[in-house]
Structures are given as structure tokens and as C-alpha cells.
PDB file of C-alpha atoms in Angstrom:
ATOM      1  CA  UNK I   1       0.031   0.056  -0.084  1.00  0.00           C
ATOM      2  CA  UNK I   2       1.401   3.740  -1.029  1.00  0.00           C
ATOM      3  CA  UNK I   3       1.289   6.365   1.292  1.00  0.00           C
ATOM      4  CA  UNK I   4      -0.842   8.210  -0.866  1.00  0.00           C
ATOM      5  CA  UNK I   5      -3.491   5.556  -0.506  1.00  0.00           C
ATOM      6  CA  UNK I   6      -3.030   5.122   3.031  1.00  0.00           C
ATOM      7  CA  UNK I   7      -3.892   8.740   3.351  1.00  0.00           C
ATOM      8  CA  UNK I   8      -6.791   8.709   1.396  1.00  0.00           C
ATOM      9  CA  UNK I   9      -8.377   5.282   3.594  1.00  0.00           C
ATOM     10  CA  UNK I  10      -7.342   7.457   6.767  1.00  0.00           C
ATOM     11  CA  UNK I  11      -9.456  10.315   5.668  1.00  0.00           C
ATOM     12  CA  UNK I  12     -12.301   8.166   4.870  1.00  0.00           C
ATOM     13  CA  UNK I  13     -11.913   6.347   8.043  1.00  0.00           C
ATOM     14  CA  UNK I  14     -12.165   9.635  10.136  1.00  0.00           C
ATOM     15  CA  UNK I  15     -15.551  10.986   7.904  1.00  0.00           C
ATOM     16  CA  UNK I  16     -17.157   7.729   8.697  1.00  0.00           C
ATOM     17  CA  UNK I  17     -15.872   7.961  12.497  1.00  0.00           C
ATOM     18  CA  UNK I  18     -17.620  11.523  12.727  1.00  0.00           C
ATOM     19  CA  UNK I  19     -20.803  10.138  11.057  1.00  0.00           C
ATOM     20  CA  UNK I  20     -20.656   7.388  13.771  1.00  0.00           C
ATOM     21  CA  UNK I  21     -20.396   4.552  11.272  1.00  0.00           C
ATOM     22  CA  UNK I  22     -18.028   2.712  13.375  1.00  0.00           C
ATOM     23  CA  UNK I  23     -18.046  -0.730  11.310  1.00  0.00           C
ATOM     24  CA  UNK I  24     -16.668   1.341   8.618  1.00  0.00           C
ATOM     25  CA  UNK I  25     -14.241   3.500  10.463  1.00  0.00           C
ATOM     26  CA  UNK I  26     -12.537   0.531  12.196  1.00  0.00           C
ATOM     27  CA  UNK I  27     -12.337  -1.375   9.120  1.00  0.00           C
ATOM     28  CA  UNK I  28     -10.478   1.468   7.133  1.00  0.00           C
ATOM     29  CA  UNK I  29      -7.941   2.204  10.200  1.00  0.00           C
ATOM     30  CA  UNK I  30      -7.313  -1.703  10.140  1.00  0.00           C
ATOM     31  CA  UNK I  31      -6.241  -1.910   6.705  1.00  0.00           C
ATOM     32  CA  UNK I  32      -4.003   1.012   6.983  1.00  0.00           C
ATOM     33  CA  UNK I  33      -2.525  -0.489   9.946  1.00  0.00           C
ATOM     34  CA  UNK I  34      -1.725  -3.778   8.582  1.00  0.00           C
ATOM     35  CA  UNK I  35       0.712  -1.644   6.266  1.00  0.00           C
ATOM     36  CA  UNK I  36       1.974   0.956   8.421  1.00  0.00           C
ATOM     37  CA  UNK I  37       1.747  -0.348  12.334  1.00  0.00           C
ATOM     38  CA  UNK I  38       4.539   1.833  13.456  1.00  0.00           C
ATOM     39  CA  UNK I  39       4.467   5.200  11.709  1.00  0.00           C
ATOM     40  CA  UNK I  40       4.372   8.228  14.042  1.00  0.00           C
ATOM     41  CA  UNK I  41       0.572   8.809  13.689  1.00  0.00           C
ATOM     42  CA  UNK I  42      -0.132   4.884  14.157  1.00  0.00           C
ATOM     43  CA  UNK I  43      -0.864   4.747  18.069  1.00  0.00           C
ATOM     44  CA  UNK I  44      -3.712   7.213  17.700  1.00  0.00           C
ATOM     45  CA  UNK I  45      -4.925   4.982  14.697  1.00  0.00           C
ATOM     46  CA  UNK I  46      -4.808   1.585  16.941  1.00  0.00           C
ATOM     47  CA  UNK I  47      -6.341   3.652  19.768  1.00  0.00           C
ATOM     48  CA  UNK I  48      -9.236   4.668  17.736  1.00  0.00           C
ATOM     49  CA  UNK I  49      -9.752   1.370  15.981  1.00  0.00           C
ATOM     50  CA  UNK I  50      -9.965  -0.249  19.409  1.00  0.00           C
ATOM     51  CA  UNK I  51     -12.248   2.406  20.755  1.00  0.00           C
ATOM     52  CA  UNK I  52     -14.575   1.967  17.832  1.00  0.00           C
ATOM     53  CA  UNK I  53     -14.491  -1.649  18.593  1.00  0.00           C
ATOM     54  CA  UNK I  54     -15.811  -0.667  22.163  1.00  0.00           C
ATOM     55  CA  UNK I  55     -18.370   1.348  20.516  1.00  0.00           C
ATOM     56  CA  UNK I  56     -19.308  -1.687  18.746  1.00  0.00           C
ATOM     57  CA  UNK I  57     -19.114  -4.005  21.871  1.00  0.00           C
ATOM     58  CA  UNK I  58     -16.606  -6.327  20.006  1.00  0.00           C
ATOM     59  CA  UNK I  59     -14.760  -6.969  23.213  1.00  0.00           C
ATOM     60  CA  UNK I  60     -12.431  -9.512  21.691  1.00  0.00           C
ATOM     61  CA  UNK I  61     -10.939  -7.284  19.059  1.00  0.00           C
ATOM     62  CA  UNK I  62     -11.082  -4.069  21.385  1.00  0.00           C
ATOM     63  CA  UNK I  63      -8.985  -6.034  23.593  1.00  0.00           C
ATOM     64  CA  UNK I  64      -6.680  -7.167  21.127  1.00  0.00           C
ATOM     65  CA  UNK I  65      -6.018  -3.711  19.186  1.00  0.00           C
ATOM     66  CA  UNK I  66      -6.072  -2.233  22.619  1.00  0.00           C
ATOM     67  CA  UNK I  67      -2.922  -4.297  23.654  1.00  0.00           C
ATOM     68  CA  UNK I  68      -1.306  -2.524  20.215  1.00  0.00           C
ATOM     69  CA  UNK I  69      -2.492   0.751  21.220  1.00  0.00           C
ATOM     70  CA  UNK I  70      -1.148   0.410  24.933  1.00  0.00           C
ATOM     71  CA  UNK I  71       2.254  -0.879  23.418  1.00  0.00           C
ATOM     72  CA  UNK I  72       2.930   2.513  21.994  1.00  0.00           C
ATOM     73  CA  UNK I  73       1.544   4.881  24.890  1.00  0.00           C
ATOM     74  CA  UNK I  74       3.663   6.249  27.622  1.00  0.00           C
ATOM     75  CA  UNK I  75       3.297   4.231  31.174  1.00  0.00           C
ATOM     76  CA  UNK I  76       2.180   5.846  34.330  1.00  0.00           C
ATOM     77  CA  UNK I  77       0.845   9.300  32.679  1.00  0.00           C
ATOM     78  CA  UNK I  78      -2.660   8.361  32.534  1.00  0.00           C
ATOM     79  CA  UNK I  79      -2.968   7.637  28.762  1.00  0.00           C
ATOM     80  CA  UNK I  80      -6.485   6.684  28.026  1.00  0.00           C
ATOM     81  CA  UNK I  81      -5.072   3.563  26.023  1.00  0.00           C
ATOM     82  CA  UNK I  82      -4.643   1.479  28.997  1.00  0.00           C
ATOM     83  CA  UNK I  83      -7.775   2.454  30.258  1.00  0.00           C
ATOM     84  CA  UNK I  84     -10.045   1.378  27.546  1.00  0.00           C
ATOM     85  CA  UNK I  85      -7.568  -1.918  27.465  1.00  0.00           C
ATOM     86  CA  UNK I  86      -8.618  -2.178  31.254  1.00  0.00           C
ATOM     87  CA  UNK I  87     -12.019  -2.107  30.240  1.00  0.00           C
ATOM     88  CA  UNK I  88     -12.003  -4.806  27.437  1.00  0.00           C
ATOM     89  CA  UNK I  89      -9.835  -6.914  29.131  1.00  0.00           C
ATOM     90  CA  UNK I  90     -12.120  -6.798  32.061  1.00  0.00           C
ATOM     91  CA  UNK I  91     -15.084  -7.806  30.191  1.00  0.00           C
ATOM     92  CA  UNK I  92     -12.862 -10.693  28.767  1.00  0.00           C
ATOM     93  CA  UNK I  93     -11.974 -11.735  32.120  1.00  0.00           C
ATOM     94  CA  UNK I  94      -8.302 -11.335  30.972  1.00  0.00           C
ATOM     95  CA  UNK I  95      -7.401 -10.338  34.285  1.00  0.00           C
ATOM     96  CA  UNK I  96      -3.630 -10.211  33.749  1.00  0.00           C
ATOM     97  CA  UNK I  97      -3.930  -7.888  30.972  1.00  0.00           C
ATOM     98  CA  UNK I  98      -6.758  -6.018  33.002  1.00  0.00           C
ATOM     99  CA  UNK I  99      -3.732  -5.657  35.987  1.00  0.00           C
ATOM    100  CA  UNK I 100      -1.152  -4.678  33.604  1.00  0.00           C
ATOM    101  CA  UNK I 101      -3.465  -1.881  32.182  1.00  0.00           C
ATOM    102  CA  UNK I 102      -4.598  -0.391  35.011  1.00  0.00           C
ATOM    103  CA  UNK I 103      -0.599  -0.163  36.158  1.00  0.00           C
ATOM    104  CA  UNK I 104       0.142   1.152  32.880  1.00  0.00           C
ATOM    105  CA  UNK I 105      -2.245   3.835  33.491  1.00  0.00           C
ATOM    106  CA  UNK I 106      -0.645   4.533  36.716  1.00  0.00           C
ATOM    107  CA  UNK I 107      -2.891   2.903  39.438  1.00  0.00           C
ATOM    108  CA  UNK I 108      -1.520   1.311  42.075  1.00  0.00           C
ATOM    109  CA  UNK I 109      -3.420  -2.106  42.803  1.00  0.00           C
ATOM    110  CA  UNK I 110      -3.292  -4.609  45.537  1.00  0.00           C
ATOM    111  CA  UNK I 111      -1.353  -7.708  44.741  1.00  0.00           C
ATOM    112  CA  UNK I 112      -2.529 -10.669  43.030  1.00  0.00           C
ATOM    113  CA  UNK I 113      -3.506 -12.428  40.064  1.00  0.00           C
ATOM    114  CA  UNK I 114      -7.079 -12.744  39.296  1.00  0.00           C
ATOM    115  CA  UNK I 115      -9.964 -10.128  39.317  1.00  0.00           C
ATOM    116  CA  UNK I 116      -9.022  -7.075  40.917  1.00  0.00           C
ATOM    117  CA  UNK I 117     -10.451  -6.218  44.225  1.00  0.00           C
ATOM    118  CA  UNK I 118      -9.429  -2.687  45.075  1.00  0.00           C
ATOM    119  CA  UNK I 119     -12.277  -1.226  46.813  1.00  0.00           C
ATOM    120  CA  UNK I 120     -12.254   2.099  45.193  1.00  0.00           C
ATOM    121  CA  UNK I 121     -15.472   3.341  47.308  1.00  0.00           C
ATOM    122  CA  UNK I 122     -19.103   4.164  46.350  1.00  0.00           C
ATOM    123  CA  UNK I 123     -20.044   5.631  42.846  1.00  0.00           C
ATOM    124  CA  UNK I 124     -23.190   5.385  40.762  1.00  0.00           C
ATOM    125  CA  UNK I 125     -24.069   3.642  37.612  1.00  0.00           C
ATOM    126  CA  UNK I 126     -26.975   4.347  35.262  1.00  0.00           C
ATOM    127  CA  UNK I 127     -28.197   0.777  34.602  1.00  0.00           C
ATOM    128  CA  UNK I 128     -29.511   0.552  30.713  1.00  0.00           C
ATOM    129  CA  UNK I 129     -31.714  -2.574  30.478  1.00  0.00           C
ATOM    130  CA  UNK I 130     -33.598  -2.531  26.962  1.00  0.00           C
ATOM    131  CA  UNK I 131     -34.122   1.352  26.994  1.00  0.00           C
ATOM    132  CA  UNK I 132     -34.930   1.399  30.464  1.00  0.00           C
ATOM    133  CA  UNK I 133     -32.707   3.482  32.627  1.00  0.00           C
ATOM    134  CA  UNK I 134     -32.139   3.753  36.438  1.00  0.00           C
ATOM    135  CA  UNK I 135     -29.330   5.152  38.574  1.00  0.00           C
ATOM    136  CA  UNK I 136     -28.147   2.591  41.131  1.00  0.00           C
ATOM    137  CA  UNK I 137     -25.388   2.909  44.059  1.00  0.00           C
ATOM    138  CA  UNK I 138     -22.213   0.551  43.150  1.00  0.00           C
ATOM    139  CA  UNK I 139     -19.286  -0.531  45.407  1.00  0.00           C
ATOM    140  CA  UNK I 140     -16.161   0.080  43.046  1.00  0.00           C
ATOM    141  CA  UNK I 141     -14.370  -3.379  42.874  1.00  0.00           C
ATOM    142  CA  UNK I 142     -11.600  -2.064  40.284  1.00  0.00           C
ATOM    143  CA  UNK I 143     -11.714   0.971  37.921  1.00  0.00           C
ATOM    144  CA  UNK I 144     -14.516  -0.439  35.646  1.00  0.00           C
ATOM    145  CA  UNK I 145     -16.364  -3.113  37.904  1.00  0.00           C
ATOM    146  CA  UNK I 146     -18.853  -2.387  40.787  1.00  0.00           C
ATOM    147  CA  UNK I 147     -21.368  -4.504  42.846  1.00  0.00           C
ATOM    148  CA  UNK I 148     -24.728  -2.947  42.564  1.00  0.00           C
ATOM    149  CA  UNK I 149     -25.728  -2.022  46.311  1.00  0.00           C
ATOM    150  CA  UNK I 150     -29.464  -0.877  45.435  1.00  0.00           C
ATOM    151  CA  UNK I 151     -32.207  -2.942  45.045  1.00  0.00           C
ATOM    152  CA  UNK I 152     -33.179  -1.906  41.602  1.00  0.00           C
ATOM    153  CA  UNK I 153     -36.843  -1.410  40.694  1.00  0.00           C
ATOM    154  CA  UNK I 154     -35.996  -2.140  36.940  1.00  0.00           C
ATOM    155  CA  UNK I 155     -37.270  -5.419  35.902  1.00  0.00           C
ATOM    156  CA  UNK I 156     -34.920  -8.125  35.903  1.00  0.00           C
ATOM    157  CA  UNK I 157     -32.158  -6.507  37.667  1.00  0.00           C
ATOM    158  CA  UNK I 158     -30.870  -7.230  40.877  1.00  0.00           C
ATOM    159  CA  UNK I 159     -29.043  -6.414  44.013  1.00  0.00           C
ATOM    160  CA  UNK I 160     -25.608  -7.585  44.145  1.00  0.00           C
ATOM    161  CA  UNK I 161     -25.080  -8.061  40.630  1.00  0.00           C
ATOM    162  CA  UNK I 162     -21.464  -7.007  39.079  1.00  0.00           C
ATOM    163  CA  UNK I 163     -21.730  -4.422  36.124  1.00  0.00           C
ATOM    164  CA  UNK I 164     -18.896  -3.298  33.848  1.00  0.00           C
ATOM    165  CA  UNK I 165     -19.112   0.589  33.510  1.00  0.00           C
ATOM    166  CA  UNK I 166     -17.578   3.160  31.262  1.00  0.00           C
ATOM    167  CA  UNK I 167     -14.666   5.409  32.592  1.00  0.00           C
ATOM    168  CA  UNK I 168     -16.174   9.063  31.892  1.00  0.00           C
ATOM    169  CA  UNK I 169     -18.748  10.021  34.439  1.00  0.00           C
ATOM    170  CA  UNK I 170     -21.863  11.507  32.755  1.00  0.00           C
ATOM    171  CA  UNK I 171     -23.276  13.027  36.015  1.00  0.00           C
ATOM    172  CA  UNK I 172     -22.885  13.368  39.727  1.00  0.00           C
ATOM    173  CA  UNK I 173     -24.869  12.732  42.832  1.00  0.00           C
ATOM    174  CA  UNK I 174     -24.262  15.025  45.847  1.00  0.00           C
ATOM    175  CA  UNK I 175     -25.137  13.455  49.362  1.00  0.00           C
ATOM    176  CA  UNK I 176     -24.685  15.530  52.405  1.00  0.00           C
ATOM    177  CA  UNK I 177     -22.331  17.490  50.366  1.00  0.00           C
ATOM    178  CA  UNK I 178     -20.070  14.700  49.169  1.00  0.00           C
ATOM    179  CA  UNK I 179     -20.002  14.302  45.036  1.00  0.00           C
ATOM    180  CA  UNK I 180     -20.036  10.819  43.255  1.00  0.00           C
ATOM    181  CA  UNK I 181     -19.343  10.341  39.740  1.00  0.00           C
ATOM    182  CA  UNK I 182     -22.264   8.576  37.731  1.00  0.00           C
ATOM    183  CA  UNK I 183     -20.725   6.245  34.914  1.00  0.00           C
ATOM    184  CA  UNK I 184     -22.849   4.566  32.600  1.00  0.00           C
ATOM    185  CA  UNK I 185     -23.437   0.630  32.209  1.00  0.00           C
ATOM    186  CA  UNK I 186     -21.538  -1.123  29.412  1.00  0.00           C
ATOM    187  CA  UNK I 187     -22.582  -4.579  30.275  1.00  0.00           C
ATOM    188  CA  UNK I 188     -23.919  -7.093  32.996  1.00  0.00           C
ATOM    189  CA  UNK I 189     -20.707  -8.905  34.297  1.00  0.00           C
ATOM    190  CA  UNK I 190     -21.952 -11.323  36.908  1.00  0.00           C
ATOM    191  CA  UNK I 191     -25.748 -11.929  37.694  1.00  0.00           C
ATOM    192  CA  UNK I 192     -27.051 -12.192  41.118  1.00  0.00           C
ATOM    193  CA  UNK I 193     -28.940 -14.880  42.299  1.00  0.00           C
ATOM    194  CA  UNK I 194     -30.986 -12.962  45.107  1.00  0.00           C
ATOM    195  CA  UNK I 195     -34.737 -12.411  44.411  1.00  0.00           C
ATOM    196  CA  UNK I 196     -36.588  -9.073  44.727  1.00  0.00           C
ATOM    197  CA  UNK I 197     -39.196  -8.860  47.273  1.00  0.00           C
ATOM    198  CA  UNK I 198     -41.570  -6.256  48.382  1.00  0.00           C
ATOM    199  CA  UNK I 199     -43.102  -5.606  51.632  1.00  0.00           C
ATOM    200  CA  UNK I 200     -45.132  -3.009  53.496  1.00  0.00           C
ATOM    201  CA  UNK I 201     -43.823  -2.273  56.948  1.00  0.00           C
ATOM    202  CA  UNK I 202     -44.687   0.189  59.503  1.00  0.00           C
ATOM    203  CA  UNK I 203     -42.185   2.371  61.485  1.00  0.00           C
ATOM    204  CA  UNK I 204     -42.815   4.593  64.484  1.00  0.00           C
ATOM    205  CA  UNK I 205     -39.530   6.399  63.804  1.00  0.00           C
ATOM    206  CA  UNK I 206     -37.323   7.136  60.533  1.00  0.00           C
ATOM    207  CA  UNK I 207     -34.510   5.487  62.547  1.00  0.00           C
ATOM    208  CA  UNK I 208     -36.434   2.460  62.429  1.00  0.00           C
ATOM    209  CA  UNK I 209     -36.236   2.124  58.869  1.00  0.00           C
ATOM    210  CA  UNK I 210     -32.434   2.803  58.836  1.00  0.00           C
ATOM    211  CA  UNK I 211     -32.198   0.036  61.241  1.00  0.00           C
ATOM    212  CA  UNK I 212     -34.251  -2.525  58.630  1.00  0.00           C
ATOM    213  CA  UNK I 213     -32.090  -1.488  55.918  1.00  0.00           C
ATOM    214  CA  UNK I 214     -28.842  -2.058  58.206  1.00  0.00           C
ATOM    215  CA  UNK I 215     -30.021  -5.296  59.487  1.00  0.00           C
ATOM    216  CA  UNK I 216     -30.419  -6.457  55.954  1.00  0.00           C
ATOM    217  CA  UNK I 217     -26.964  -5.045  54.966  1.00  0.00           C
ATOM    218  CA  UNK I 218     -25.146  -6.869  57.535  1.00  0.00           C
ATOM    219  CA  UNK I 219     -26.325  -9.906  56.034  1.00  0.00           C
ATOM    220  CA  UNK I 220     -25.356  -8.833  52.335  1.00  0.00           C
ATOM    221  CA  UNK I 221     -28.629  -8.604  51.459  1.00  0.00           C
ATOM    222  CA  UNK I 222     -30.777  -5.395  50.270  1.00  0.00           C
ATOM    223  CA  UNK I 223     -33.598  -3.227  51.587  1.00  0.00           C
ATOM    224  CA  UNK I 224     -34.606  -0.202  49.845  1.00  0.00           C
ATOM    225  CA  UNK I 225     -37.448   1.939  51.017  1.00  0.00           C
ATOM    226  CA  UNK I 226     -39.843   3.474  48.214  1.00  0.00           C
ATOM    227  CA  UNK I 227     -38.557   7.010  49.619  1.00  0.00           C
ATOM    228  CA  UNK I 228     -34.928   6.184  48.361  1.00  0.00           C
ATOM    229  CA  UNK I 229     -35.977   5.976  44.784  1.00  0.00           C
ATOM    230  CA  UNK I 230     -36.532   9.181  42.456  1.00  0.00           C
ATOM    231  CA  UNK I 231     -37.446   9.043  38.988  1.00  0.00           C
ATOM    232  CA  UNK I 232     -35.753  11.540  36.674  1.00  0.00           C
ATOM    233  CA  UNK I 233     -35.928  12.539  33.398  1.00  0.00           C
ATOM    234  CA  UNK I 234     -32.699  11.880  31.069  1.00  0.00           C
ATOM    235  CA  UNK I 235     -31.589  15.285  31.004  1.00  0.00           C
ATOM    236  CA  UNK I 236     -31.694  15.540  34.860  1.00  0.00           C
ATOM    237  CA  UNK I 237     -30.224  12.206  35.619  1.00  0.00           C
ATOM    238  CA  UNK I 238     -27.186  13.202  33.126  1.00  0.00           C
ATOM    239  CA  UNK I 239     -26.563  16.199  35.418  1.00  0.00           C
ATOM    240  CA  UNK I 240     -25.650  16.982  39.205  1.00  0.00           C
ATOM    241  CA  UNK I 241     -28.282  15.764  41.422  1.00  0.00           C
ATOM    242  CA  UNK I 242     -28.260  17.031  45.246  1.00  0.00           C
ATOM    243  CA  UNK I 243     -30.266  15.245  47.941  1.00  0.00           C
ATOM    244  CA  UNK I 244     -29.898  14.336  51.691  1.00  0.00           C
ATOM    245  CA  UNK I 245     -30.364  11.173  53.368  1.00  0.00           C
ATOM    246  CA  UNK I 246     -34.115  10.440  53.244  1.00  0.00           C
ATOM    247  CA  UNK I 247     -35.791   8.118  55.645  1.00  0.00           C
ATOM    248  CA  UNK I 248     -39.069   8.803  57.258  1.00  0.00           C
ATOM    249  CA  UNK I 249     -41.655   7.159  59.633  1.00  0.00           C
ATOM    250  CA  UNK I 250     -44.884   5.543  59.136  1.00  0.00           C
ATOM    251  CA  UNK I 251     -46.218   3.044  56.683  1.00  0.00           C
ATOM    252  CA  UNK I 252     -44.224   2.580  53.688  1.00  0.00           C
ATOM    253  CA  UNK I 253     -43.152   0.040  50.849  1.00  0.00           C
ATOM    254  CA  UNK I 254     -39.832  -1.541  50.692  1.00  0.00           C
ATOM    255  CA  UNK I 255     -37.767  -3.361  48.169  1.00  0.00           C
ATOM    256  CA  UNK I 256     -35.995  -6.518  49.701  1.00  0.00           C
ATOM    257  CA  UNK I 257     -33.142  -8.461  47.935  1.00  0.00           C
ATOM    258  CA  UNK I 258     -33.023 -11.650  50.073  1.00  0.00           C
ATOM    259  CA  UNK I 259     -33.966 -15.512  49.770  1.00  0.00           C
ATOM    260  CA  UNK I 260     -38.099 -15.267  50.990  1.00  0.00           C
ATOM    261  CA  UNK I 261     -37.443 -17.625  54.061  1.00  0.00           C
ATOM    262  CA  UNK I 262     -34.444 -15.293  55.123  1.00  0.00           C
ATOM    263  CA  UNK I 263     -36.219 -12.147  54.215  1.00  0.00           C
ATOM    264  CA  UNK I 264     -39.125 -13.249  56.692  1.00  0.00           C
ATOM    265  CA  UNK I 265     -36.836 -14.136  59.423  1.00  0.00           C
ATOM    266  CA  UNK I 266     -35.028 -10.794  59.280  1.00  0.00           C
ATOM    267  CA  UNK I 267     -38.370  -8.933  59.148  1.00  0.00           C
ATOM    268  CA  UNK I 268     -39.783 -10.846  62.164  1.00  0.00           C
ATOM    269  CA  UNK I 269     -36.230 -10.018  64.079  1.00  0.00           C
ATOM    270  CA  UNK I 270     -36.798  -6.545  63.181  1.00  0.00           C
ATOM    271  CA  UNK I 271     -40.196  -6.229  64.396  1.00  0.00           C
ATOM    272  CA  UNK I 272     -39.396  -8.087  67.625  1.00  0.00           C
ATOM    273  CA  UNK I 273     -36.779  -5.758  68.650  1.00  0.00           C
ATOM    274  CA  UNK I 274     -39.342  -2.953  69.578  1.00  0.00           C
ATOM    275  CA  UNK I 275     -42.865  -4.530  68.551  1.00  0.00           C
ATOM    276  CA  UNK I 276     -45.052  -1.352  69.336  1.00  0.00           C
ATOM    277  CA  UNK I 277     -43.277   0.780  66.829  1.00  0.00           C
ATOM    278  CA  UNK I 278     -42.403  -1.820  64.170  1.00  0.00           C
ATOM    279  CA  UNK I 279     -44.733  -4.141  61.964  1.00  0.00           C
ATOM    280  CA  UNK I 280     -44.783  -5.508  58.594  1.00  0.00           C
ATOM    281  CA  UNK I 281     -47.137  -7.424  55.962  1.00  0.00           C
ATOM    282  CA  UNK I 282     -47.652  -8.596  52.734  1.00  0.00           C
ATOM    283  CA  UNK I 283     -44.166  -9.837  51.880  1.00  0.00           C
ATOM    284  CA  UNK I 284     -44.366 -11.165  48.019  1.00  0.00           C
ATOM    285  CA  UNK I 285     -42.087 -11.170  44.966  1.00  0.00           C
ATOM    286  CA  UNK I 286     -41.757  -8.070  43.173  1.00  0.00           C
ATOM    287  CA  UNK I 287     -43.650  -7.337  39.892  1.00  0.00           C
TER     288      UNK I 287
END
């Protein structure tokens, strides 16, 4: 391939890129890279080709081309080639490559050779299930994986599942003055076996509701009062949303994530701790 032909293909590739015609764009970039893998501009072409396959959710190719992009990127300087490789390798469960990618980006990880368990703190993820979107809290296990810590209201989604999220935040949640990033979900990596239930509870005090949530949480189950869910339009969801902690007394619906027998036992334990002020009824599968 002559350089002049390569220039024409690159120009066509980026016209397709601007039109979000990812398959055409990556195909043209790969044709050029087959002949010019190590030109001065090749690192950018490798990166864009890998990124295009990420947009196409072709994770095997995103990982393959991402390795080439990272091999041409400086280590320890936050180069995005490593971040995209880390995402693709995580989806592929190629933990060795994922670890090398995060370290190449400049992140210090706990020692190990399996899935990264860094515990990076809380954040939010915008779940996307067939066009239904819901923002939930996660415990970040690594730079791109998080365990869902809410009981989702979206049908089919569950407390405790592990999702892979994108690297660029698309909003913020501010709770009691602390800001947390909101990431977009890329895919469900590990489903959860915990069923979702609903129950009606009566609490004399707001602290009674908080005690119920804490009781389930100590057993690694979930309890989500209806007051904790807020439906937002897509524009507001992608912006900054500020709120305080919201628990209240009275009769209310609570979503639970636990085996039915265990949920019943914990509800009885909760009500029995201060019977006059706490009661529950109508425990049933959600939806």
C-alpha cells in the first residue's frame, strides 16, 4: 500500500467516524495499520480502532487492538489507551491484561493474579436494560467493575450483581455535600441470584427504617425504602443531582433482596426488637 492510498483511507475512516459509522471506520483503520503499524501517527490509529470496537461492543477486537495501542503509549501518565484496554480485558475476564493496563495507566493495585479487588469506594451507575434506565449505587471493585448496592426497581435487575461501567462520568450525585460520579453501564458481568421482594412496613421512627436497612445489609442482603427511589428525566439524570439522606416514619413499601425465608426471618427479628413501633405485612415477589 502506498502512503498516498493510506492517507486517502485514513481520511475516509475519520469521515465515517464523524458520522458514527464505527464498523466502516475501524475497517479502514485496520487496513492502514496492516501496512503501517509503527508510523508516528499509528498509536492514535490503534487507539481509535480499539475504541471503535468498544463502541461496537466487540470486546475481543477491542482487547486485541487495545494491546497494540497501549504498547505505543507512555506508561504511568494516565494515557487513555490503558484505560480502554483495562475495560476490554475486564469484559474478557483477562485479569492479567487488565492488571497490566491499570498499572500502565498509573493506578497502584493490591497484589494478586485474579480479578482486581481494589475497593475504590462508592459511585453510581446508570443501568441500561432494553432502554430502561435507572441510577443505582455501586461498590467499586476496580476502575471499571462495581457491585450494585441498591435493590433496583427495573425488572430483571438485582441487588448484588456486578456490572462493568464506562470510564468517563456522565453526571454526579451529591449526598450531604459529598459528590459521587455517575458512570454509564457497559454490560452485566456477573448476575445475582438474590430475588427481589416487596413488603409493607410500619415504622414509628425514621431510625426504625434505617435499622431495617442496616439489618439486611449486615447479612449482605438489600433493603430499599420506596422513599430512596427518585424518578428523573434523562436530562436531569445526566446532570448533578443533590439530595440528603431520606428516611421517614410511617407505613411504606420496601424492596428487599434476600431469599424469601431469610427475608421473613429478618423482618420478624426487626419487628420483635421493638414490637409496638414496628410491623410488616404482605411480603411477596416483586412485579
